[in-house]
XYZ file of C-alpha atoms in Angstrom:
640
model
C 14.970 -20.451 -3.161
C 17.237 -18.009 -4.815
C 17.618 -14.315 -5.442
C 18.580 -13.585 -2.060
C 17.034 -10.185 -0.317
C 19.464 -7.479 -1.365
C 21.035 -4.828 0.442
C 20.334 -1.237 0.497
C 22.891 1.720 -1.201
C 22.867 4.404 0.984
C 25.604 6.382 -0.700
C 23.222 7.810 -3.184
C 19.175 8.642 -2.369
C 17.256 10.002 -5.087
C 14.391 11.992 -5.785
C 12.900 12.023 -9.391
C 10.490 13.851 -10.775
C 7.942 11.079 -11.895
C 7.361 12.203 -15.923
C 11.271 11.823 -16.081
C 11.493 8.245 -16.480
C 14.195 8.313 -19.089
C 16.231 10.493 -17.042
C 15.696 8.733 -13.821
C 16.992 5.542 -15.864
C 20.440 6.747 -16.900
C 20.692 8.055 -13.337
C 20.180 5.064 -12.076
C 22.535 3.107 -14.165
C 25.344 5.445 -12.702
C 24.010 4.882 -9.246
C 23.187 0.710 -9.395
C 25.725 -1.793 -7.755
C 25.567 -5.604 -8.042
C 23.567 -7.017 -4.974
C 22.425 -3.758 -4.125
C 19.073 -1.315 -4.510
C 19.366 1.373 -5.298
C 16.910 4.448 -3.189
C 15.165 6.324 -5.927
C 11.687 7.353 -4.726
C 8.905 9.257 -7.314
C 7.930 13.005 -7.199
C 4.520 14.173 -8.687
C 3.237 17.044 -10.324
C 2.599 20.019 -7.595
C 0.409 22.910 -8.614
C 1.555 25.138 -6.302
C 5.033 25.947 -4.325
C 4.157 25.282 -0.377
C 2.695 27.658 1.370
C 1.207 27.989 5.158
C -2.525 26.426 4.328
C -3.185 23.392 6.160
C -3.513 19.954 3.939
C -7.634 20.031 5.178
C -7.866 23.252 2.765
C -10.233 22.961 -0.099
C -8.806 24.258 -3.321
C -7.451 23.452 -6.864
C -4.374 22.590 -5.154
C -5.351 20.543 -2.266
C -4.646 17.205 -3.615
C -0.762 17.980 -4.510
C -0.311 20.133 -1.345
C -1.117 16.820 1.125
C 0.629 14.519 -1.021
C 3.230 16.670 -1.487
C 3.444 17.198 2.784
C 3.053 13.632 2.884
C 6.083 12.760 0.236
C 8.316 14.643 2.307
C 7.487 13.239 5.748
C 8.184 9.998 4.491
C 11.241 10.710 2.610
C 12.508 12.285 5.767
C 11.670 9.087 8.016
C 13.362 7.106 5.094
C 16.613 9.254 5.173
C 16.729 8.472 8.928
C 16.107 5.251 9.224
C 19.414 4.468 6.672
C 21.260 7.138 8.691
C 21.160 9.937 5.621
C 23.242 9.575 2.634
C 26.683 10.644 0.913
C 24.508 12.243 -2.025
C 21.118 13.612 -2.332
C 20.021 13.977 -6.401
C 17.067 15.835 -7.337
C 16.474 14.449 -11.187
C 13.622 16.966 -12.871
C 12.423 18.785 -10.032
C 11.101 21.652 -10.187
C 11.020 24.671 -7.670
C 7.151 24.010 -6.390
C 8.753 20.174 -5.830
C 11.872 21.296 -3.931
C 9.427 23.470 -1.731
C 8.045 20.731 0.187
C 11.326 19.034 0.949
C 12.375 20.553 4.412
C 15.698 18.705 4.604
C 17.910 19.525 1.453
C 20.031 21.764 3.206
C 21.479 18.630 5.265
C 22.505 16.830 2.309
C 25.389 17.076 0.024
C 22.979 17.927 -3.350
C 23.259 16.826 -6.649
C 20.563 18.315 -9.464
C 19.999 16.259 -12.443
C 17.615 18.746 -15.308
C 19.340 17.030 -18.453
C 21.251 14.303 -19.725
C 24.376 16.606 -20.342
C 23.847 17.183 -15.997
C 24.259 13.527 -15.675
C 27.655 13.410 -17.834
C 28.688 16.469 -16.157
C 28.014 15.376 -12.157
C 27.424 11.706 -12.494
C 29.937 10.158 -14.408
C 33.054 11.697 -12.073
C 31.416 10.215 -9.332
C 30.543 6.299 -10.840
C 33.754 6.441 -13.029
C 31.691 3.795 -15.399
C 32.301 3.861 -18.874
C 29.459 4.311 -21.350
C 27.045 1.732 -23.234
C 24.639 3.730 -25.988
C 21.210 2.840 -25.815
C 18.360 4.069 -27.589
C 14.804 5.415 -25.434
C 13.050 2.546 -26.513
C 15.309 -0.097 -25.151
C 15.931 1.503 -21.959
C 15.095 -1.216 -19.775
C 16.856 -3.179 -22.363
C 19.731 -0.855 -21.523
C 19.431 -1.184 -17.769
C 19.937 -4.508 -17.846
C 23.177 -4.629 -19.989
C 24.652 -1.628 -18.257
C 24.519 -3.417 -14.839
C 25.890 -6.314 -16.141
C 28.674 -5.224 -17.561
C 29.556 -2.510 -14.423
C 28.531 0.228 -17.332
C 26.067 3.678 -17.593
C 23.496 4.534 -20.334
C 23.870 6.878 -22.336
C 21.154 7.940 -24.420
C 22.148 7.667 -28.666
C 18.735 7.193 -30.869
C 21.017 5.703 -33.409
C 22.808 2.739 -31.179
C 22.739 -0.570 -32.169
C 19.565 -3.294 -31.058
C 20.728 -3.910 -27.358
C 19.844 -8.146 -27.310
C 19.449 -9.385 -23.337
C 20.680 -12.669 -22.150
C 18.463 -14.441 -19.860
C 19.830 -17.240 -17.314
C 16.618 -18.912 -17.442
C 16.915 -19.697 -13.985
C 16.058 -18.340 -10.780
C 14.270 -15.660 -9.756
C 11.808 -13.990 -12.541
C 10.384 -10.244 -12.408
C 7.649 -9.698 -14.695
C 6.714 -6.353 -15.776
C 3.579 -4.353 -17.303
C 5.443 -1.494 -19.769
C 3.451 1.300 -19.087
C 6.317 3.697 -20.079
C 6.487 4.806 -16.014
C 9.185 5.848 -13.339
C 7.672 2.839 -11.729
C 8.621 0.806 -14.434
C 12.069 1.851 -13.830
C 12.278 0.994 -10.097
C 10.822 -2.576 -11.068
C 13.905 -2.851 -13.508
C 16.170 -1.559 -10.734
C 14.889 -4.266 -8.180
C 15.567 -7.174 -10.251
C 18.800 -6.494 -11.200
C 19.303 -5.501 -7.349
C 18.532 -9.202 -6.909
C 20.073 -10.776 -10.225
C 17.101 -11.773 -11.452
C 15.823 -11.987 -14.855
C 13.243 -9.249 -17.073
C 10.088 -9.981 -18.758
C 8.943 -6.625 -20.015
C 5.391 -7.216 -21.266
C 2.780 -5.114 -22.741
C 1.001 -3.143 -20.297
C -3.219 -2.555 -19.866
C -4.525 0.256 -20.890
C -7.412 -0.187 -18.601
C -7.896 0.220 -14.625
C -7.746 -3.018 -12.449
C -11.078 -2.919 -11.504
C -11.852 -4.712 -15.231
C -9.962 -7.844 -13.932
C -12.482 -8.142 -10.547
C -15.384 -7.054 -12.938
C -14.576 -10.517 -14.823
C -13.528 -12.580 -12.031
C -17.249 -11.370 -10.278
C -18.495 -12.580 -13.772
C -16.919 -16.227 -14.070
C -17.742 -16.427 -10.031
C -21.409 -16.137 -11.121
C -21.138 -18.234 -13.547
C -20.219 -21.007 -11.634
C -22.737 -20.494 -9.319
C -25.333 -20.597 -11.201
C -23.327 -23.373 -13.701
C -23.551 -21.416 -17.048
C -19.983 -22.114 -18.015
C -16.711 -20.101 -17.812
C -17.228 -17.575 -20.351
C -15.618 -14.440 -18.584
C -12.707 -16.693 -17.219
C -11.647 -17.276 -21.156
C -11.940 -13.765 -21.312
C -9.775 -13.093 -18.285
C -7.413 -15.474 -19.719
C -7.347 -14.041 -23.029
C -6.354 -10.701 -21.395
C -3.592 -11.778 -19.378
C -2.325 -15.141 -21.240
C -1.184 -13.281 -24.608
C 1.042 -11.374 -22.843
C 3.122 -14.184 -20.904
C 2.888 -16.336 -23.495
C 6.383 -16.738 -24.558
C 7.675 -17.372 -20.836
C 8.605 -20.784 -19.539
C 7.889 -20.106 -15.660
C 8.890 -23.775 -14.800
C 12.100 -22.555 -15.520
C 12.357 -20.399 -12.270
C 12.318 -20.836 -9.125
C 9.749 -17.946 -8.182
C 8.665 -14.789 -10.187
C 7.288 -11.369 -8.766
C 4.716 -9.790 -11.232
C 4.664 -5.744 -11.313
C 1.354 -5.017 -11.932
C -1.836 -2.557 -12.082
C -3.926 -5.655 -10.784
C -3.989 -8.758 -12.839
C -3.930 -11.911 -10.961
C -1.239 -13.792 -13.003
C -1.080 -16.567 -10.430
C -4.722 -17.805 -11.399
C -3.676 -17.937 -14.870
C -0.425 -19.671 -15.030
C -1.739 -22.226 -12.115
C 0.566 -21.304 -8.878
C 3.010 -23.352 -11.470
C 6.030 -22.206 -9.530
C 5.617 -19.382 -6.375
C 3.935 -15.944 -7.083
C 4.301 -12.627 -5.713
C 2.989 -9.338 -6.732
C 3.864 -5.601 -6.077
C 0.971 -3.116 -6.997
C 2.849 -0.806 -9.879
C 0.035 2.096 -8.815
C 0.998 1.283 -5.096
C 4.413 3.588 -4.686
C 6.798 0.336 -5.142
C 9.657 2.125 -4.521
C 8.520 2.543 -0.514
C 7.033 -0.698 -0.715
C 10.473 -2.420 -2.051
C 12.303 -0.335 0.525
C 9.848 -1.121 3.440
C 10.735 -5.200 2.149
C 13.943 -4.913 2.378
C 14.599 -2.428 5.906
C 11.875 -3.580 8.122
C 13.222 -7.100 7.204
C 16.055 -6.814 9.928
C 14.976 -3.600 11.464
C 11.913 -2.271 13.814
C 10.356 -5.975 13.923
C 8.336 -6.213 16.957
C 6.289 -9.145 17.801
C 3.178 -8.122 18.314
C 0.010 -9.238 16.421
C -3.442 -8.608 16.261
C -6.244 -11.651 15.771
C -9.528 -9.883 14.343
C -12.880 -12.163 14.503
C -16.269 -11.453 15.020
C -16.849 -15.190 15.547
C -19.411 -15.524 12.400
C -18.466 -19.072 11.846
C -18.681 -22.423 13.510
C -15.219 -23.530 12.387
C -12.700 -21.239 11.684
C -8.586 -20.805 12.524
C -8.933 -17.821 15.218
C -7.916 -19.535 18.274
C -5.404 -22.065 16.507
C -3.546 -18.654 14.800
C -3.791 -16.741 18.470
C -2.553 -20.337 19.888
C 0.556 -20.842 17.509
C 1.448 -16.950 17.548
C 2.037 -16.954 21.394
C 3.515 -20.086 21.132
C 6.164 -18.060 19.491
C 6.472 -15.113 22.274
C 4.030 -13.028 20.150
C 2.119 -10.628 22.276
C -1.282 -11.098 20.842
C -4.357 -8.386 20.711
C -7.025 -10.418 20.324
C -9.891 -8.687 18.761
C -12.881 -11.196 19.159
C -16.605 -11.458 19.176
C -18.035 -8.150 21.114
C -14.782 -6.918 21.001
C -14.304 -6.780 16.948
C -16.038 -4.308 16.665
C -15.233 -1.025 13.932
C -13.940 0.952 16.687
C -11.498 -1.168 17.640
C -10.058 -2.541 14.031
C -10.086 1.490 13.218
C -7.952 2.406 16.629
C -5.600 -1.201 16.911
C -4.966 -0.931 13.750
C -4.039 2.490 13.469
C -2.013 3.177 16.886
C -1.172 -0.083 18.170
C 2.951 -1.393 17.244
C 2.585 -4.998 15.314
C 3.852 -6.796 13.026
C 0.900 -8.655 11.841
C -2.680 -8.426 11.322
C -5.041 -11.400 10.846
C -8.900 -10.751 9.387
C -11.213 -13.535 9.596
C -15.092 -12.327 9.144
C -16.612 -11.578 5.668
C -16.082 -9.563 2.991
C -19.124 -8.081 1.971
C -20.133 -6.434 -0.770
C -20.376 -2.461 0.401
C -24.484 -1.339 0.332
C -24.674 2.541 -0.772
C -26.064 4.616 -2.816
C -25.901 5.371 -6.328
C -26.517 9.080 -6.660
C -26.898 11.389 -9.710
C -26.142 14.607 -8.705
C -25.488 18.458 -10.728
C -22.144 20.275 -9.566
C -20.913 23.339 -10.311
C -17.116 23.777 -10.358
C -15.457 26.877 -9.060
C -15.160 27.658 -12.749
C -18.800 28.095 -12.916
C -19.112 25.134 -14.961
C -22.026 23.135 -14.978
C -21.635 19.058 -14.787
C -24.016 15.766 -13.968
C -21.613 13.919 -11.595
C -22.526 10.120 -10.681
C -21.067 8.139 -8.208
C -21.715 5.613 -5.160
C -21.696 6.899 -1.949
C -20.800 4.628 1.049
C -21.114 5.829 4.564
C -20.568 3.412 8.068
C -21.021 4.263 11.450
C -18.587 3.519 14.700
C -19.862 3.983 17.956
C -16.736 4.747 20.034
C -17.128 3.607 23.237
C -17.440 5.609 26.390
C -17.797 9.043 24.444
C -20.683 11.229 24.885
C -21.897 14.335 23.693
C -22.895 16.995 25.416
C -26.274 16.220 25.882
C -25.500 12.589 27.309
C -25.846 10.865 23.866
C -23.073 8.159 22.813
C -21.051 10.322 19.947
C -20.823 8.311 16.878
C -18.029 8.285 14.146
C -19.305 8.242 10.945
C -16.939 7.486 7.556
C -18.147 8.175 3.996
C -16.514 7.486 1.351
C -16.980 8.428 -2.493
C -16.373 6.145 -5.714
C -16.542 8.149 -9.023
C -18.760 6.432 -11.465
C -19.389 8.974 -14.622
C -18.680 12.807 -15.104
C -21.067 13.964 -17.615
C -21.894 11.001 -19.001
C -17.750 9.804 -19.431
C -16.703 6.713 -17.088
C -14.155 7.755 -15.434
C -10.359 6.200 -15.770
C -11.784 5.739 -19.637
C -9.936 7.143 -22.844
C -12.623 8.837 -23.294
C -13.083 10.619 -19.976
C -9.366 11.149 -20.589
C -10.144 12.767 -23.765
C -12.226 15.683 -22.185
C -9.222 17.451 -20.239
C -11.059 18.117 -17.270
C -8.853 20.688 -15.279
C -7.811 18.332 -12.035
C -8.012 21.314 -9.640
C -11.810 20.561 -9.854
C -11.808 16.994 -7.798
C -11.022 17.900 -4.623
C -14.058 20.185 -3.953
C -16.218 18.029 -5.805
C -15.564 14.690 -4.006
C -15.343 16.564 -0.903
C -18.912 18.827 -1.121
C -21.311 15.476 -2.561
C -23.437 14.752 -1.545
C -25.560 18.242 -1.538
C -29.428 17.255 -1.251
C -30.997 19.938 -3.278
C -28.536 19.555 -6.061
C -29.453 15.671 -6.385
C -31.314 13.779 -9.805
C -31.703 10.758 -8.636
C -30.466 8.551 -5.577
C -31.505 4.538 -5.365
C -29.601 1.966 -2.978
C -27.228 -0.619 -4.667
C -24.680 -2.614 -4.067
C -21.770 -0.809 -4.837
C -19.791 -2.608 -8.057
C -15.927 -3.422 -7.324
C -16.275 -2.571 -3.628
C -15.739 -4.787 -0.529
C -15.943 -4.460 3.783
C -14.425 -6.040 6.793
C -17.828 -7.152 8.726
C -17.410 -6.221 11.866
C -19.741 -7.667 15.077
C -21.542 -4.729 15.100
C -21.542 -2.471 11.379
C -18.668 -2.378 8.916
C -15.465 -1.447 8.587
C -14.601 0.380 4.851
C -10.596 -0.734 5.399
C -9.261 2.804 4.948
C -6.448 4.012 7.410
C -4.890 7.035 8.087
C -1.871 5.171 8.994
C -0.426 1.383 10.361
C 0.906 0.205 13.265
C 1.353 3.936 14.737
C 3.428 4.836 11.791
C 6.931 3.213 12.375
C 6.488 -0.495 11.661
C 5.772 -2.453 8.036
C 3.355 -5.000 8.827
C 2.251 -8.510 7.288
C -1.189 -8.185 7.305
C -3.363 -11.378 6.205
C -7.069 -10.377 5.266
C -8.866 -14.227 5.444
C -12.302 -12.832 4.122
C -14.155 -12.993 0.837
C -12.872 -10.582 -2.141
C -9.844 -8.934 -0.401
C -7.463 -8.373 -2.577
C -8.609 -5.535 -4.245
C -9.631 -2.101 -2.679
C -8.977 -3.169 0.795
C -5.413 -4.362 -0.374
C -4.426 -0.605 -1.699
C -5.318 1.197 1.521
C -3.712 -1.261 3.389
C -0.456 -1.194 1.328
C -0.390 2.603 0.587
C -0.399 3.067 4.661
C 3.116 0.796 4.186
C 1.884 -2.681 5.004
C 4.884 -4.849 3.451
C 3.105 -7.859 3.197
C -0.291 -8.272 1.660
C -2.368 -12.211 1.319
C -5.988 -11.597 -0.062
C -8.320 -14.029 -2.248
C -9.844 -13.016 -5.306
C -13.237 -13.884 -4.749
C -15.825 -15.663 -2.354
C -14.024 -18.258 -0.651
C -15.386 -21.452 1.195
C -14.975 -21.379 5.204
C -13.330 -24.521 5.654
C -10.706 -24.393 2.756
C -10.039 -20.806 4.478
C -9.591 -21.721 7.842
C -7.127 -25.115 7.434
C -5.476 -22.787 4.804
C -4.681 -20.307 7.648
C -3.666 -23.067 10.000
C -1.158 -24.411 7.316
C 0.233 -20.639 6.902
C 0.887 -19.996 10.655
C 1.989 -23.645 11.213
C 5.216 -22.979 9.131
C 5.227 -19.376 9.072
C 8.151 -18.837 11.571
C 10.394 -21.259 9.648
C 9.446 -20.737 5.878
C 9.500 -17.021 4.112
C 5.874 -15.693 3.906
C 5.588 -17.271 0.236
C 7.069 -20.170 1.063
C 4.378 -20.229 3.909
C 1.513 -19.644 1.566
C 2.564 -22.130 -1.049
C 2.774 -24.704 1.297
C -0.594 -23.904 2.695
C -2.382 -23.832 -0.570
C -2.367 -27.328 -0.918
C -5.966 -27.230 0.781
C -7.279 -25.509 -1.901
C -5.865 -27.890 -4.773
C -8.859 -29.384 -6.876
C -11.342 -27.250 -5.183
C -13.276 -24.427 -6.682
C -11.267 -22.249 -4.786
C -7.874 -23.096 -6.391
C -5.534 -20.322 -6.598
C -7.626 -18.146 -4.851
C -4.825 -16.497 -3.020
C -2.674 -14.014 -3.707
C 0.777 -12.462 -2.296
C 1.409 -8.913 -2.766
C 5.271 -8.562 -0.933
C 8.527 -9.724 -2.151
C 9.823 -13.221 -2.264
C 12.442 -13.278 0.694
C 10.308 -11.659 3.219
C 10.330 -13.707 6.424
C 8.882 -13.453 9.908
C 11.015 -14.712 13.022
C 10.092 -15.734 16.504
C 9.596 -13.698 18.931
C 11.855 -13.395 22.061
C 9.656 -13.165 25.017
C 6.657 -11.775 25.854
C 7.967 -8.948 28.655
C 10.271 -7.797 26.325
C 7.540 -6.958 23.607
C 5.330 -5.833 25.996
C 8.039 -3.109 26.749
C 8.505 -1.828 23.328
C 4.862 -1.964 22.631
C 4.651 0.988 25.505
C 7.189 2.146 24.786
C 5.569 2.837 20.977
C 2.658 3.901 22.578
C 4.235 6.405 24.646
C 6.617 7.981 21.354
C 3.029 8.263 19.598
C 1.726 10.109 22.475
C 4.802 12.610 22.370
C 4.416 12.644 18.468
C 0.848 13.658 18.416
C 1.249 16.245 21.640
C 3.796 17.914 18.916
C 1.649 17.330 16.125
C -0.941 19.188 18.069
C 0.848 21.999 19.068
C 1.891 22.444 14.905
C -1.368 22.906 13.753
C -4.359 25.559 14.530
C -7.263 23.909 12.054
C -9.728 22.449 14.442
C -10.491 19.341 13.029
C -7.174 18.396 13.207
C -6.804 18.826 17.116
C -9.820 17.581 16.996
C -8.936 13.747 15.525
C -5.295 13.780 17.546
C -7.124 14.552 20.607
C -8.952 11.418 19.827
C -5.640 9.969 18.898
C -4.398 10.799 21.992
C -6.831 9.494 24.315
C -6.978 6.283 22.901
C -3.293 5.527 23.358
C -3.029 6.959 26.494
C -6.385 5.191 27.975
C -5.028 1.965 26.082
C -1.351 1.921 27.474
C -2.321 2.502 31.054
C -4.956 0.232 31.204
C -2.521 -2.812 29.656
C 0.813 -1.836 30.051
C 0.929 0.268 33.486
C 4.049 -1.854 35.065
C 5.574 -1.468 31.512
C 5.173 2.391 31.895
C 6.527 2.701 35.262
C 9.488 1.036 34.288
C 9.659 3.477 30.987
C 8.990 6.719 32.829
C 9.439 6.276 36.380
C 7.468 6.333 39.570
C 7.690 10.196 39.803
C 6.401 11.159 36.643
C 3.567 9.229 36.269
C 1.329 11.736 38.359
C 2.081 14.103 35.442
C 1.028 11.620 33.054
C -2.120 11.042 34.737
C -2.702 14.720 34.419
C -4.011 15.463 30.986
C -7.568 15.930 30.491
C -7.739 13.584 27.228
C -7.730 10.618 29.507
């Protein structure tokens, strides 16, 4: 396969104000080099410059506060992990942006606020000579500019730019929705030399595509044609029309959610990279974590719900490889442990196999009143699950018992939301965050009845449910694979997983038969240590070929991503403790940062877990870290 994995440039790392897609694009057609991507990583709208209120604080600016915190913590990690930069440029940020960013005074900075800052700061520094391009062919522009070692600059009068494809190859296909993340997609394939399809974007949210796929599923069941599978293909077909995919050699769709691979067949390899799922981290996180940070370490999750499936063959075949397996199975895959592995154990992949269920809630009609004083009819689902965690007690002997709701906007007054029309009505964002966080409030409800929730999928676990949302993955520092073998997961599952930094994502897009599921998992792992992780899946699909479950599967990662062999066992089980023991020290200084309560409160729990955890199964490991005379001290702390 070609389009080799390119390398990173670390002499320029930019941050760009998100609205500022035109600017970010001549930027980056100063900062591009052949073979290389380029780090250019999105900045959203913040409300308010930072201030000392923690992220838990309910307010109109609550939601741009913790993403903002967030942003910057992983920007910072970023930074060090390529060892900083030779220039840091701010394009279109504004003072409340540059607030949250607590290392700028490190850098060498560059500010980019208008085009005439970009001839004036840029151009000395790239020495590239000028191609006019007008803001509707900008991607058009990108293309030309890198392949003639040229810059953009920005001339509503220039000449129709006309590309030249090499029909051959690697293909990256993306939806125009006029974004910043449209402009990283651009960036990546010419980082790889591949060619453009820029094609006309939804204006829609990717929850239509699994209404219709739920449709045509039903269909089939019940054998009244394929009437919502013409419709899915009418959707998604018009738009790819004009491309001859047997031309290439693999293609990478950047998209909000439709599965292109059903559509065109699997006729050559497919990958996918969530536009709406920050691919400029995800991209990065392809390309670092491919030499860097691997540790081989996996996790097998089963509750043991069928009579034949590929648990003990992938658990088999992974330690065959040196891969220090947590195996997760029957009494032991339970919600507890999927939330606490997953979260604070080092790996580098994660296997599901157990349903996907439908999630059971509650549809609930309820009046709000915003801190505006206005009045509003707010519908939504409402899920909630329960996870014993085991050995905890309260106070008065009883077993304490996490519980995890979560809330999926339906209507606001009538409008659905993520609709033109709800669009239409301006609603004042600041209002969200109090509103999602306050339902549900009993006196204020209309009308409550329990439903299966629409566009909404579980991990079963042996005992209750899992909802698939994470605070974080792999304790923070590693990029794993993560392959979810259950029924409808590659839709809301899939965008917590990836927006916590999994790099690799393989899901099915609907209901899939046991035995086509497990020998397709066997397949994967058989060649998974000698193929790249498409390569892997194609090879495995062949199970699925003239079954009702054709093309079921779907990549979300980047077509050179590859898993190697581990190198023995002790060595893994070393850096596994020795993860464990850096989280400990990271949430001891977390703790000591913060003084809201239900913070402490969840790192305590944090804490305990990974210290109970690494004693218990990697004691010798620990000695060896710390030493025979500290590990009184360690045995110290009272969250043990």
């Amino acid at each position: 396969m070609s389009n080799e994995m390119p390398n990173i440039n670390n002499t320029f790392f930019c941050i760009a104000d998100r609205n500022e897609n035109i600017l970010t694009a001549v930027v980056s057609s100063h900062i591009n080099n052949p073979n290389e991507f380029s780090l250019i990583f999105g900045f959203s709208e913040v409300t308010q410059a930072k201030d000392n209120k923690s992220p838990n604080t309910t307010d109109e600016h609550q939601i741009t506060r913790t993403r903002s915190t967030e942003l910057n913590i992983n920007l910072k990690n970023t930074l060090n992990r390529i060892g900083g930069c030779e220039y840091l440029i701010l394009v279109g940020l504004d003072e409340n942006q540059k607030s949250y960013l607590s290392f700028l005074e490190e850098y060498n900075i560059i500010e980019i606020n208008s085009l005439d800052d970009v001839n004036f700061f840029l151009q000395p520094i790239s020495n590239k000579e000028s191609i006019p391009c007008t803001t509707k062919q900008i991607y058009e522009g990108l293309q030309i500019a890198s392949n003639q070692k040229k810059a953009i600059i920005i001339d509503e009068n220039a000449q129709v730019l006309e590309i030249e494809r090499k029909n051959e190859g690697g293909l990256i296909v993306v939806e125009n929705d006029k974004s910043f993340e449209a402009i990283i997609a651009t960036n990546y394939a010419l980082s790889i030399d591949a060619d453009i399809n820029i094609i006309e974007s939804y204006d829609f949210h990717e929850k239509k595509f699994l209404e219709l796929i739920e449709l045509w599923r039903k269909e089939v069941k019940n054998k009244l044609g394929q009437k919502s599978l013409v419709e899915l293909r009418s959707l998604i077909y018009n738009r790819i029309i004009d491309i001859n995919f047997s031309n290439y050699d693999f293609v990478t769709f950047f998209t909000i959610g439709a599965p292109y691979s059903l559509i065109i067949e699997n006729i050559i390899p497919c990958t996918y990279v969530g536009l709406k799922l920050n691919p400029d981290f995800f991209i990065f996180n392809n390309i670092y974590f491919q030499n860097n940070f691997n540790i081989d370490s996996a996790i097998v999750f089963s509750p043991r719900f069928f009579s034949r499936e590929e648990t003990d063959f992938v658990i088999d075949k992974l330690e065959k490889n040196n891969y220090q397996v947590s195996a997760l199975i029957k009494e032991h895959a339970s919600s507890h442990n999927l939330d606490n592995f997953v979260k604070e154990l080092p790996f580098n992949i994660l296997h599901l196999c157990s349903h996907g269920e439908q999630t059971e809630g509650s549809l609930i009609e309820e009046k709000y009143v915003d801190q505006y004083g206005q009045k509003h009819i707010f519908e939504y689902f409402f899920a909630i699950t329960f996870t014993p965690e085991a050995g905890r007690k309260s106070k008065t002997g009883e077993p304490l018992i996490k519980v995890t709701t979560k809330i999926f906007p339906r209507k606001l007054n009538g409008f659905a939301f993520r609709t033109k029309e709800f669009k239409d009505q301006n609603y004042p964002s600041s209002i969200f965050p109090k509103m999602f966080k306050e339902v549900p409030v009993k006196e204020n409800k209309i009308s409550s009845k329990r439903v299966t929730i629409e566009n909404s999928h579980e991990i079963t676990c042996f005992k209750f449910s899992h909802l698939g949302m994470f605070s974080h993955l792999a304790a923070g520092r590693h990029s794993p694979l993560v392959f979810n073998n259950t029924c409808w997961s590659a839709y809301d599952i899939k965008n917590h997983l990836i927006a916590v930094r999994a790099r690799g994502y393989i899901g099915t897009l609907w209901n899939i038969d046991n035995l086509i599921a497990s020998k397709t998992a066997e397949a994967f792992y058989n060649c998974l240590f000698d193929k790249t992780l498409l390569g892997a899946l194609q090879e495995s699909m062949v199970y699925s070929k003239g079954t009702e479950d054709e093309n079921i599967y779907v990549f979300y990662g980047l077509h050179f991503s590859k898993l190697k062999k581990g190198k023995s066992i002790d060595s893994t089980k070393e850096t596994i403790a020795r993860g464990l023991l850096e989280s400990i020290r990271s949430w001891q200084y977390n703790f000591s940062r913060t003084d809201d309560h239900s913070i402490k409160e969840n790192i305590q729990d944090q804490l305990k877990w990974n210290r109970t955890y690494l004693i218990k199964n990697y004691f010798k490991e620990l000695l060896t870290i710390i030493g025979r005379n500290k590990i009184k001290e360690f045995f110290k702390h009272k969250d043990i």
